[in-house]
Coordinates of C-alpha atoms and ligand atoms in Angstrom, one line a residue:
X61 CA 65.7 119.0 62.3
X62 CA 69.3 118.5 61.7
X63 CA 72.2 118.9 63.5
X64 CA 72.9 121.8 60.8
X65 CA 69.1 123.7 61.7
X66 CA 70.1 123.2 65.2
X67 CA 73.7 125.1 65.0
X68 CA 72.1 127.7 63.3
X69 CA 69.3 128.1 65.7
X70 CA 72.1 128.1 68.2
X71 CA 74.2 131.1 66.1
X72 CA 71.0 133.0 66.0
X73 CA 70.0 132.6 70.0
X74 CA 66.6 130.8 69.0
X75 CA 67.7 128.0 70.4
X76 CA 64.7 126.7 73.3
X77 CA 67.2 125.6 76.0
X78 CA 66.2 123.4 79.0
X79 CA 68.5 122.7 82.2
X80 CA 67.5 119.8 84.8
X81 CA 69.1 120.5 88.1
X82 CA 69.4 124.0 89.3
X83 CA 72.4 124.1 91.6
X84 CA 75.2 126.3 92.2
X85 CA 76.2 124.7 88.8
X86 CA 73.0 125.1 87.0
X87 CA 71.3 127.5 88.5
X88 CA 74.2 130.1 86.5
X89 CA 74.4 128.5 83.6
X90 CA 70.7 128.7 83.2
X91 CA 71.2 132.6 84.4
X92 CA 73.6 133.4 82.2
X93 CA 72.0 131.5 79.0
X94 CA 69.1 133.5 79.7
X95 CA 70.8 137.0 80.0
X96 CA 72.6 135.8 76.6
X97 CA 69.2 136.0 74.9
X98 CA 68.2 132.2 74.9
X99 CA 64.7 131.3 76.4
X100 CA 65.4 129.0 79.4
X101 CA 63.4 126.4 81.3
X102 CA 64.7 125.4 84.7
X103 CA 64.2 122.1 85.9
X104 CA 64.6 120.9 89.4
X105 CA 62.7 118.4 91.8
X106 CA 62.9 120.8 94.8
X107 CA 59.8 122.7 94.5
X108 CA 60.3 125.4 97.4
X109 CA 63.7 126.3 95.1
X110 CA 61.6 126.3 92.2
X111 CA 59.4 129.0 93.8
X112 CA 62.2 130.9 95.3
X113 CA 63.9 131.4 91.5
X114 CA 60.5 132.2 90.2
X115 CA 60.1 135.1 93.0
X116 CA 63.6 136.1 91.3
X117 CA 65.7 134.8 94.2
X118 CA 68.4 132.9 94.0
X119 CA 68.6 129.9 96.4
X120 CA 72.3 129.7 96.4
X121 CA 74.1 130.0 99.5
X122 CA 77.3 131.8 99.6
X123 CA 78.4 135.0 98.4
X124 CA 78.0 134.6 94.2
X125 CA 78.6 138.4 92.7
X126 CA 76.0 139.0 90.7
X127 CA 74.0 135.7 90.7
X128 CA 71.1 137.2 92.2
X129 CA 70.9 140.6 90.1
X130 CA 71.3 138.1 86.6
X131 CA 68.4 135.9 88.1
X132 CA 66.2 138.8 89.0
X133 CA 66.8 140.1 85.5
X134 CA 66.5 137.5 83.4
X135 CA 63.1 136.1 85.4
X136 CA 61.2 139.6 85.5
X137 CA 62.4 139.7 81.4
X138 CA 60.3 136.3 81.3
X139 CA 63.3 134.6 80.0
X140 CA 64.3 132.3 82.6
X141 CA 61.4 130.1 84.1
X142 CA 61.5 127.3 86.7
X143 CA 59.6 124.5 87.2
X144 CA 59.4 120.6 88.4
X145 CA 57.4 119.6 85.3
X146 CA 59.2 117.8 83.0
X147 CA 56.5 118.3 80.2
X148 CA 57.7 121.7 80.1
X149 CA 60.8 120.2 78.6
X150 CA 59.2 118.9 75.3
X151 CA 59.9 122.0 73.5
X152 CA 63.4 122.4 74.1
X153 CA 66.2 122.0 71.4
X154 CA 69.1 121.5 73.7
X155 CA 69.1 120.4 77.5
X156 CA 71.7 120.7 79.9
X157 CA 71.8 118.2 82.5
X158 CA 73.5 119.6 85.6
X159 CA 73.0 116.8 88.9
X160 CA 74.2 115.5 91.7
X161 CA 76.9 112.6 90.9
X162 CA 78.3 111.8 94.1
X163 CA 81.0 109.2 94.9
X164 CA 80.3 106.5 97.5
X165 CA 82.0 107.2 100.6
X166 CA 82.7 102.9 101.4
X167 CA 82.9 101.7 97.9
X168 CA 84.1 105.1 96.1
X169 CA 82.1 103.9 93.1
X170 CA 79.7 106.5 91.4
X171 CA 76.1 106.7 92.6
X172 CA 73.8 107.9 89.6
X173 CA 70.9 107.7 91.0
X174 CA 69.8 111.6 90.4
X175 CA 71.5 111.4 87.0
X176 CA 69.2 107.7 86.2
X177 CA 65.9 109.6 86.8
X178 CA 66.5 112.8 85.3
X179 CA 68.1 110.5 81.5
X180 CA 64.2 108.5 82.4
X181 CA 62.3 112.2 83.2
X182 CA 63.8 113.5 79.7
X183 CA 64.1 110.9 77.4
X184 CA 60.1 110.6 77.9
X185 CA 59.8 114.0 76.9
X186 CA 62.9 114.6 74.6
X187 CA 62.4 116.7 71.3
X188 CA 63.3 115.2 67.8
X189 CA 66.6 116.3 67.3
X190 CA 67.1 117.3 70.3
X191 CA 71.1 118.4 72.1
X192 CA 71.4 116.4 75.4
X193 CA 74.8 117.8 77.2
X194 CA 76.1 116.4 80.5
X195 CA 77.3 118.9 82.6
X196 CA 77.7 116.9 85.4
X197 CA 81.0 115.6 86.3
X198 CA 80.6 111.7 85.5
X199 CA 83.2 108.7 85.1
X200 CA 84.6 108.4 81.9
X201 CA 82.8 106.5 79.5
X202 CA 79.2 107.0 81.7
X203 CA 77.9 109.6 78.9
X204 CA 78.0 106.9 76.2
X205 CA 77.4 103.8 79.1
X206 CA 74.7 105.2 81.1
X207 CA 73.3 108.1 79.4
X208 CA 72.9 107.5 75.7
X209 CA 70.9 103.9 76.4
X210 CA 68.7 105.8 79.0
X211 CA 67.5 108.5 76.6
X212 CA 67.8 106.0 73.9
X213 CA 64.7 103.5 75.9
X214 CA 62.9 106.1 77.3
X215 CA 62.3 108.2 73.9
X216 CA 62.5 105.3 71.3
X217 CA 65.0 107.5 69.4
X218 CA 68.3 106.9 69.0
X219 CA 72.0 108.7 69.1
X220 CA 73.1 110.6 66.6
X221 CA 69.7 110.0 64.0
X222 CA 67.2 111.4 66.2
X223 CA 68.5 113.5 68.9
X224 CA 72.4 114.3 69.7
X225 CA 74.8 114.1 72.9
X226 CA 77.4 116.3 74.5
X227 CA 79.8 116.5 77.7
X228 CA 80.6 120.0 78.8
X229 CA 82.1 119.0 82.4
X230 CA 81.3 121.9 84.3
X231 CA 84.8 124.2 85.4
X232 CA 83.3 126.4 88.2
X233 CA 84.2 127.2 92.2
X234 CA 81.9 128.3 94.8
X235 CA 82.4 132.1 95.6
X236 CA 83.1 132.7 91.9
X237 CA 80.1 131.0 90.2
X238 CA 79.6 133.9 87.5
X239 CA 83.6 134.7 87.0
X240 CA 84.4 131.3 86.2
X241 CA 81.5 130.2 83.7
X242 CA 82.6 133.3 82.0
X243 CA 86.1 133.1 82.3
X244 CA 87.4 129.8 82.5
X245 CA 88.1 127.6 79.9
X246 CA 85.6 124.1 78.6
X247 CA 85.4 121.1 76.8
X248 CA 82.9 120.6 74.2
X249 CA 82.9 116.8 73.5
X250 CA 80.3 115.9 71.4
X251 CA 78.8 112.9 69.7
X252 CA 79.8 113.5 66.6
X253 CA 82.1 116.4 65.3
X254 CA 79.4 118.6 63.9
X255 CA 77.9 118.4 67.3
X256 CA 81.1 119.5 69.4
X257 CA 81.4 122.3 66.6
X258 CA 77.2 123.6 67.9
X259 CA 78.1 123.1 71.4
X260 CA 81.3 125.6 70.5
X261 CA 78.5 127.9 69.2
X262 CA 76.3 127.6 72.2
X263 CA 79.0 127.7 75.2
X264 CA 80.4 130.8 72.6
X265 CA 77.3 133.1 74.3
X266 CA 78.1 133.0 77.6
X267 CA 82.3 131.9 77.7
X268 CA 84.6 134.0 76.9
X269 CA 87.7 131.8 77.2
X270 CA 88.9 128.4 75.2
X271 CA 86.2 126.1 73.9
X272 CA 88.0 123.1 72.8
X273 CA 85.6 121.1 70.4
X274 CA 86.4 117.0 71.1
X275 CA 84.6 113.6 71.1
X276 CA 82.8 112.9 74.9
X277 CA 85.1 110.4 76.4
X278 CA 88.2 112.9 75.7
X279 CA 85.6 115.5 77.6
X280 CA 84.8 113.2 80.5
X281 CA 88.2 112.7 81.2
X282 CA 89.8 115.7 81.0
X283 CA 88.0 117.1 83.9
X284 CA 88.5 114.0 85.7
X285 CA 92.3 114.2 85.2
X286 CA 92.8 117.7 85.6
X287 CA 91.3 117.3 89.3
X288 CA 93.4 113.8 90.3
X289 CA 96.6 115.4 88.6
X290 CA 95.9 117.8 91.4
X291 CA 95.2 115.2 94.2
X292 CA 98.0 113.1 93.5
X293 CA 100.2 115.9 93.0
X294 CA 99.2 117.2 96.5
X295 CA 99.5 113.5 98.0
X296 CA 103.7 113.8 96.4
X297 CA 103.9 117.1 98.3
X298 CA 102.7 116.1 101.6
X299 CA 104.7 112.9 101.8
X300 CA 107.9 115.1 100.5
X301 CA 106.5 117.3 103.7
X302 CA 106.9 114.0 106.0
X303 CA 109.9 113.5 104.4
X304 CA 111.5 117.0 105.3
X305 CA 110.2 116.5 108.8
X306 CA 112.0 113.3 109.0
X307 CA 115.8 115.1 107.7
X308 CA 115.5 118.4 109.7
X309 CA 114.6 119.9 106.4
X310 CA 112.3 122.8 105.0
X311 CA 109.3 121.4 103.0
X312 CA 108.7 125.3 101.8
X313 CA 111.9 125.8 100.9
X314 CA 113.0 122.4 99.1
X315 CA 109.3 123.7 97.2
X316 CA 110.5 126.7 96.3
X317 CA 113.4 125.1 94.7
X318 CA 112.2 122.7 92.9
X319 CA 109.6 124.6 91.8
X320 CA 112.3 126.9 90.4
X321 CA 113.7 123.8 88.1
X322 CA 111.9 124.1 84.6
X323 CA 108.5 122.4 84.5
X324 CA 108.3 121.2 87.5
X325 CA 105.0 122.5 90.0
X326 CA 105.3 120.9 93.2
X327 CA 101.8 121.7 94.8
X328 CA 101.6 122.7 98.6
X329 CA 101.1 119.8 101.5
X330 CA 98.6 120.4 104.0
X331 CA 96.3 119.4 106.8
X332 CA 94.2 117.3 104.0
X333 CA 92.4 118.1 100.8
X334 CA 88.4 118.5 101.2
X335 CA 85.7 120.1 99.1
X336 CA 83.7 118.8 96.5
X337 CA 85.6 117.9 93.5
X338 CA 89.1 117.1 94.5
X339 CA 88.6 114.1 96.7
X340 CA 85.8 112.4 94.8
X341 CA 86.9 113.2 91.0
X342 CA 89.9 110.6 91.3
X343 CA 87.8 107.9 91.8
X344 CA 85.6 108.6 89.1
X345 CA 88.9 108.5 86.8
X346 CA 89.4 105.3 88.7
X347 CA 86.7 103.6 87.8
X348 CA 87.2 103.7 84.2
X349 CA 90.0 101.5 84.5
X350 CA 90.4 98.6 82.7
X351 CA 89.4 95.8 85.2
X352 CA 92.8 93.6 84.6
X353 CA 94.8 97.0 85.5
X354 CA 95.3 98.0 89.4
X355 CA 95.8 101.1 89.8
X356 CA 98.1 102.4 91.9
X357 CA 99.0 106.0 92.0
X358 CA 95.5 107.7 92.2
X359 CA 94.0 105.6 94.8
X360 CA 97.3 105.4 96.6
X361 CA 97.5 109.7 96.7
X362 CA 93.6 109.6 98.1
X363 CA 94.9 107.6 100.7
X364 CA 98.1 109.7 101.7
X365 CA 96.0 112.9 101.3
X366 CA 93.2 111.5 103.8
X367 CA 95.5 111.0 106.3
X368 CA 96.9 114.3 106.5
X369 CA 95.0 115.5 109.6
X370 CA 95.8 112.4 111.3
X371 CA 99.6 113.5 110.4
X372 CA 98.7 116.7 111.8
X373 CA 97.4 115.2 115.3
X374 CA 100.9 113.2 115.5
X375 CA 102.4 116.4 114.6
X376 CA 100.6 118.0 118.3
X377 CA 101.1 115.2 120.0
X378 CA 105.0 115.8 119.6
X379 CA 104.8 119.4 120.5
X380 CA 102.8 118.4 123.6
X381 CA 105.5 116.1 124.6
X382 CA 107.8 118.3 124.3
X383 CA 105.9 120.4 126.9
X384 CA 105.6 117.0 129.0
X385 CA 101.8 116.8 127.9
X386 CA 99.6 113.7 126.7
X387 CA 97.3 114.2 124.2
X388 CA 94.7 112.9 126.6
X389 CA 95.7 116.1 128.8
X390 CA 95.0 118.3 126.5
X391 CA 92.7 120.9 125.0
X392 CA 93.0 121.4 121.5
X393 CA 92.0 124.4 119.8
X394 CA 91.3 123.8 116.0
X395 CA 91.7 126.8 113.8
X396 CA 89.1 126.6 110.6
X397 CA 86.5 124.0 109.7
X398 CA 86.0 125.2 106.3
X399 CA 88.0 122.8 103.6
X400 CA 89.6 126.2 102.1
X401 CA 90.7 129.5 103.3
X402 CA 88.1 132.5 102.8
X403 CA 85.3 129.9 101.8
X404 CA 82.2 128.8 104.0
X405 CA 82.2 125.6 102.5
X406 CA 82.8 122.4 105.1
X407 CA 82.2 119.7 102.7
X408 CA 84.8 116.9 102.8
X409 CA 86.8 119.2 105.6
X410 CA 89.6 117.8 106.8
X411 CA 89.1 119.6 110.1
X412 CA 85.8 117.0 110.5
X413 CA 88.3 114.2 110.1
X414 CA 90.3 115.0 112.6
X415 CA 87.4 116.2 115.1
X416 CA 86.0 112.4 114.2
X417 CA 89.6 110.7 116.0
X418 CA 89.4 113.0 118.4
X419 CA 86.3 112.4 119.5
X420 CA 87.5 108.8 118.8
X421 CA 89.7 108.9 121.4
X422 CA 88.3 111.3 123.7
X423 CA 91.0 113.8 123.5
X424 CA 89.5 117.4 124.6
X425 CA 89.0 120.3 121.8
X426 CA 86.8 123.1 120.5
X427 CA 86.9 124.5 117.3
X428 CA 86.8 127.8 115.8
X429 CA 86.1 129.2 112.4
X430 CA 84.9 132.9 111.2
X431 CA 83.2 131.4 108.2
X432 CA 80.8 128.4 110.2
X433 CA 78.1 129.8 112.3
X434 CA 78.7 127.1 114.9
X435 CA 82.3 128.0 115.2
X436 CA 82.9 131.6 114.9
X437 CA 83.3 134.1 117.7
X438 CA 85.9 136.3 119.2
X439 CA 89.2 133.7 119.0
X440 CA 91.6 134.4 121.9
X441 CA 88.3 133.5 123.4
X442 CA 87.6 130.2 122.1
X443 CA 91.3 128.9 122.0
X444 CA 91.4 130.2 126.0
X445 CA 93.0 127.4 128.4
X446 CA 94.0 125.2 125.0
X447 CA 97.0 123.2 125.4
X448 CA 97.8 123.8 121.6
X449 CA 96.5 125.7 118.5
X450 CA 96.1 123.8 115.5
X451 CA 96.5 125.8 112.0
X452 CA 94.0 124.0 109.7
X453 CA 92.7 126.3 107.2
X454 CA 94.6 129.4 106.2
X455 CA 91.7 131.8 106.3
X456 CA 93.5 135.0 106.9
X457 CA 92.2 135.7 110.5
X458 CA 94.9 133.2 111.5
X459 CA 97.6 135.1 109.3
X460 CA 96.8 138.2 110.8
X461 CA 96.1 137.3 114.6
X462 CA 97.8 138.9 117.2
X463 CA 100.7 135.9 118.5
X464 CA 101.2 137.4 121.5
X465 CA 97.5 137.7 122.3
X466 CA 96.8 134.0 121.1
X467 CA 100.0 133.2 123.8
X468 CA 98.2 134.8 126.8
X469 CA 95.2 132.4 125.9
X470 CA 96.7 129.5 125.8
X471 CA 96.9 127.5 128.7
X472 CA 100.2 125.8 127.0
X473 CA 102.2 128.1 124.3
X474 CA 102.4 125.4 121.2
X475 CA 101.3 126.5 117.8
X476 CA 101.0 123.8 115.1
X477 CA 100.9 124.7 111.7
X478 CA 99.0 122.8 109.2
X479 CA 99.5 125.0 106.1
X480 CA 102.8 126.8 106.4
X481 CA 100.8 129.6 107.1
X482 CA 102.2 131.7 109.8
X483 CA 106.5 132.5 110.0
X484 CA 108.1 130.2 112.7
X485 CA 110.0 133.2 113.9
X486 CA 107.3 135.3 114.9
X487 CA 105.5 132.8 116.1
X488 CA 108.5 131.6 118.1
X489 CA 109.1 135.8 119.3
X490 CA 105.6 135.9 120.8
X491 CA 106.7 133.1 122.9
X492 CA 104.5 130.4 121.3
X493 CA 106.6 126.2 120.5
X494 CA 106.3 126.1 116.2
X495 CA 105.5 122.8 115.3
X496 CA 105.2 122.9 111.2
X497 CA 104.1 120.3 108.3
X498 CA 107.5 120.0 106.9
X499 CA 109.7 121.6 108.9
X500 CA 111.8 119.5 110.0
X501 CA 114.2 122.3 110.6
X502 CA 112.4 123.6 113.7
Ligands
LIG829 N1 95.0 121.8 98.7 C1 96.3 121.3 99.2 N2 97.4 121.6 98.5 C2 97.3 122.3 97.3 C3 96.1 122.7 96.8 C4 94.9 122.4 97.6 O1 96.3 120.7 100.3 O2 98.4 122.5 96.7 C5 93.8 121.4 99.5 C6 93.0 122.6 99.9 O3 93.3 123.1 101.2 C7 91.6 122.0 99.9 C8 91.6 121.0 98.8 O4 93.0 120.7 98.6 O5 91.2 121.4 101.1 C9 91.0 121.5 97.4 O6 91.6 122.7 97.2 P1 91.4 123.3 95.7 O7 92.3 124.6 95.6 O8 91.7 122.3 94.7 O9 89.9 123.9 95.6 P2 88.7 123.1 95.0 O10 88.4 121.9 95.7 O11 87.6 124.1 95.0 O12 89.1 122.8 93.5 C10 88.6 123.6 92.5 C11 88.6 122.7 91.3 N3 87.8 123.3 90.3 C12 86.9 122.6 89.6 O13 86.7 121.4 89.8 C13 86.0 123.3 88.7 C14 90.0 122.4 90.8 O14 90.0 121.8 89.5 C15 90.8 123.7 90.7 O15 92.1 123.4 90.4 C16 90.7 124.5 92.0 O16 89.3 124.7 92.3 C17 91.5 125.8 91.9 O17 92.6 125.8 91.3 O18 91.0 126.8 92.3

């Protein structure tokens, strides 16, 4: 089969599609294929998920709006199946591959090793003429590097004859699974043009925004860059932030301004940037660097960015003084554990960092966050006999709380704000010390 037959089974939904790894990545895009038309054969090595999708549940955590009715449907209409067999893979024209690539937390080099076994699971099984299309997020240049000579040994075919590769980094956030595959914008790099232009045609059923057709590397880096453009962006607005505190000025403000000169998009500084993507997709970009180049910027934002909550803690530490306190006296009351507002999501959380020197220096605190089991409960409660409260996520609890109430609770009235979240002046009217990121001016 050509590339050609394959685009046209593609335009007429025929297409038998297979996707290894059924995540909070996969797991809808599998969905959705499915409830486009397109046969689909899940793959994952977990087999108590496996089960659970083939019961029509979904395993995803979280709130996802309508995940679980699109799984239900598309399993009872016997179009979505799951399974850990790779056999059941031999059929399929085009397969998505959708795991793991985590960054090494020492080294912040790439660790493959779920993306190795699945290229070695499929190439043994992979159909002539088959459509193989990362959707992983992977280091430039991995796709053609890693990939294509993995399939390549394990199937005895080769690139671009006998079966055909893609990148179509994946675009989506937690909380808005559905909203995004549908809604937001992808790359379809292919391995040759006529394969980008079938990838168009297949991500056409399910997206409703911009397919871009392009060649993989161009693919793999443009979701690299698009997330360390926003890390090291983030990195220049938290050391403008230490900057304003330095010269009694107004982080916010100075933002606001410069935001209003033409194309500029100063991004907001924080207690730290956590989650999933952000922090590790710079150093994928990273290591695609020419080894005679050292690079500076990217690395040198990652660094600036995971320090933040330690900035934070200096930030307390002043405000204590100011009450004639030691941090070693204290009892600090962390507010959120999440690494963003109105998500349940801890991964990377900056909160954990800071928690990890505290505990490092055996400075009292507790924690509380509406959205982690562990930490939730009523607030006033938790923060009660605190020496400080600590603003680290802006879920909106924090926005709306009660400043006077939060006051009475404290043993020591010092709010520190991590996110520009609440207004100095109120917090100063309820009788609580403001200690800002950026504000210099208070
Ligand atoms: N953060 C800042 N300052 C900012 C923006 C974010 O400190 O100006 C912090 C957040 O508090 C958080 C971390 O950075 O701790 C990441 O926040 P995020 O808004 O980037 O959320 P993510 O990590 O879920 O990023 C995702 C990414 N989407 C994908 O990778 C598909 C990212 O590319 C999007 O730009 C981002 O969502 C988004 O805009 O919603």
């Amino acid at each position: 089969m050509t590339i050609q037959t394959l685009h046209q089974k593609i335009k007429d939904g025929t297409a038998a599609l297979g996707v290894i790894g059924l995540g909070y990545v996969g797991l809808p895009a599998a969905c959705m294929f499915a409830g486009a038309g397109f046969g689909v054969t899940g793959l994952d090595i977990k087999p108590e998920r496996v089960d659970l999708i083939n019961r029509g549940q979904s395993p995803i955590e979280g709130d996802e709006p309508g995940l679980a009715e699109l799984l239900t449907k598309v399993v009872t209409a016997g179009k979505f199946r799951a399974t850990t067999d790779y056999a059941a893979l031999r059929e399929a024209d085009i397969v998505l591959i959708v795991v793991e690539t985590p960054v090494d937390e020492a080294d912040h080099k790439p660790r493959y090793t779920a993306l190795r076994s699945a290229c070695r699971s499929l190439g043994a099984v992979l159909k002539d003429s088959a459509l193989v299309i990362c959707e992983s997020t992977v280091a430039p240049g991995t796709v053609d590097g890693l990939i294509r000579p993995l399939l390549e040994e394990a199937s005895g075919k080769q690139v671009n004859v006998d079966f055909y590769l893609g990148a179509c980094p994946e675009r989506v956030m937690p909380g808005k699974l559905l909203a995004n595959l549908r809604g937001v914008s992808r790359v379809c790099g292919g391995s040759t043009p006529e394969t980008a232009q079938a990838m168009v045609s297949l991500y056409g059923h399910i997206v409703e925004a911009d397919l871009d057709a392009a060649d993989v590397i161009t693919a793999e880096l443009v979701k690299t860059t698009e997330n360390a453009y926003r890390d090291v962006q983030i990195g220049f607005a938290n050391e403008v932030a230490m900057i304003c505190e330095a010269n009694g000025a107004n982080v916010w403000r100075v933002r606001e301004l410069v935001n209003k000169s033409p194309s500029r998009n100063m991004h907001l500084p924080g207690a730290g940037v956590g989650g999933h993507c952000i922090p590790k997709d710079p150093w994928l970009l990273a290591s695609a660097a020419p080894g005679d180049v050292e690079l500076r910027v990217i690395p040198s934002a990652r660094a600036v960015n995971d320090r933040m909550p330690l900035h934070i803690l200096k930030l307390a530490e002043k405000a204590l003084g100011s009450h004639g306190l030691t941090l070693s006296e204290a009892r600090l009351a962390l507010l959120g554990y999440t690494y963003l507002e109105e998500s349940d999501d801890t991964r990377n959380s900056p909160s954990a960092v800071l928690a990890e020197e505290l505990d490092r220096r055996g400075i009292d605190y507790v924690i509380h966050d509406p959205w982690v089991d562990e930490y939730k409960g009523d607030l006033f409660e938790r923060v009660s006999g605190c020496d400080a409260a600590i603003v680290m996520v802006k879920h909106a609890i924090y926005h709306e709380m009660k400043l006077e109430s939060l006051k009475d609770a404290l043993r020591t009235p010092i709010l520190v704000d991590g996110r520009g979240l609440l207004a100095p002046e109120r917090v100063q009217a309820a009788g609580l010390s403001y200690y800002g990121i950026g504000r210099g001016d208070i």
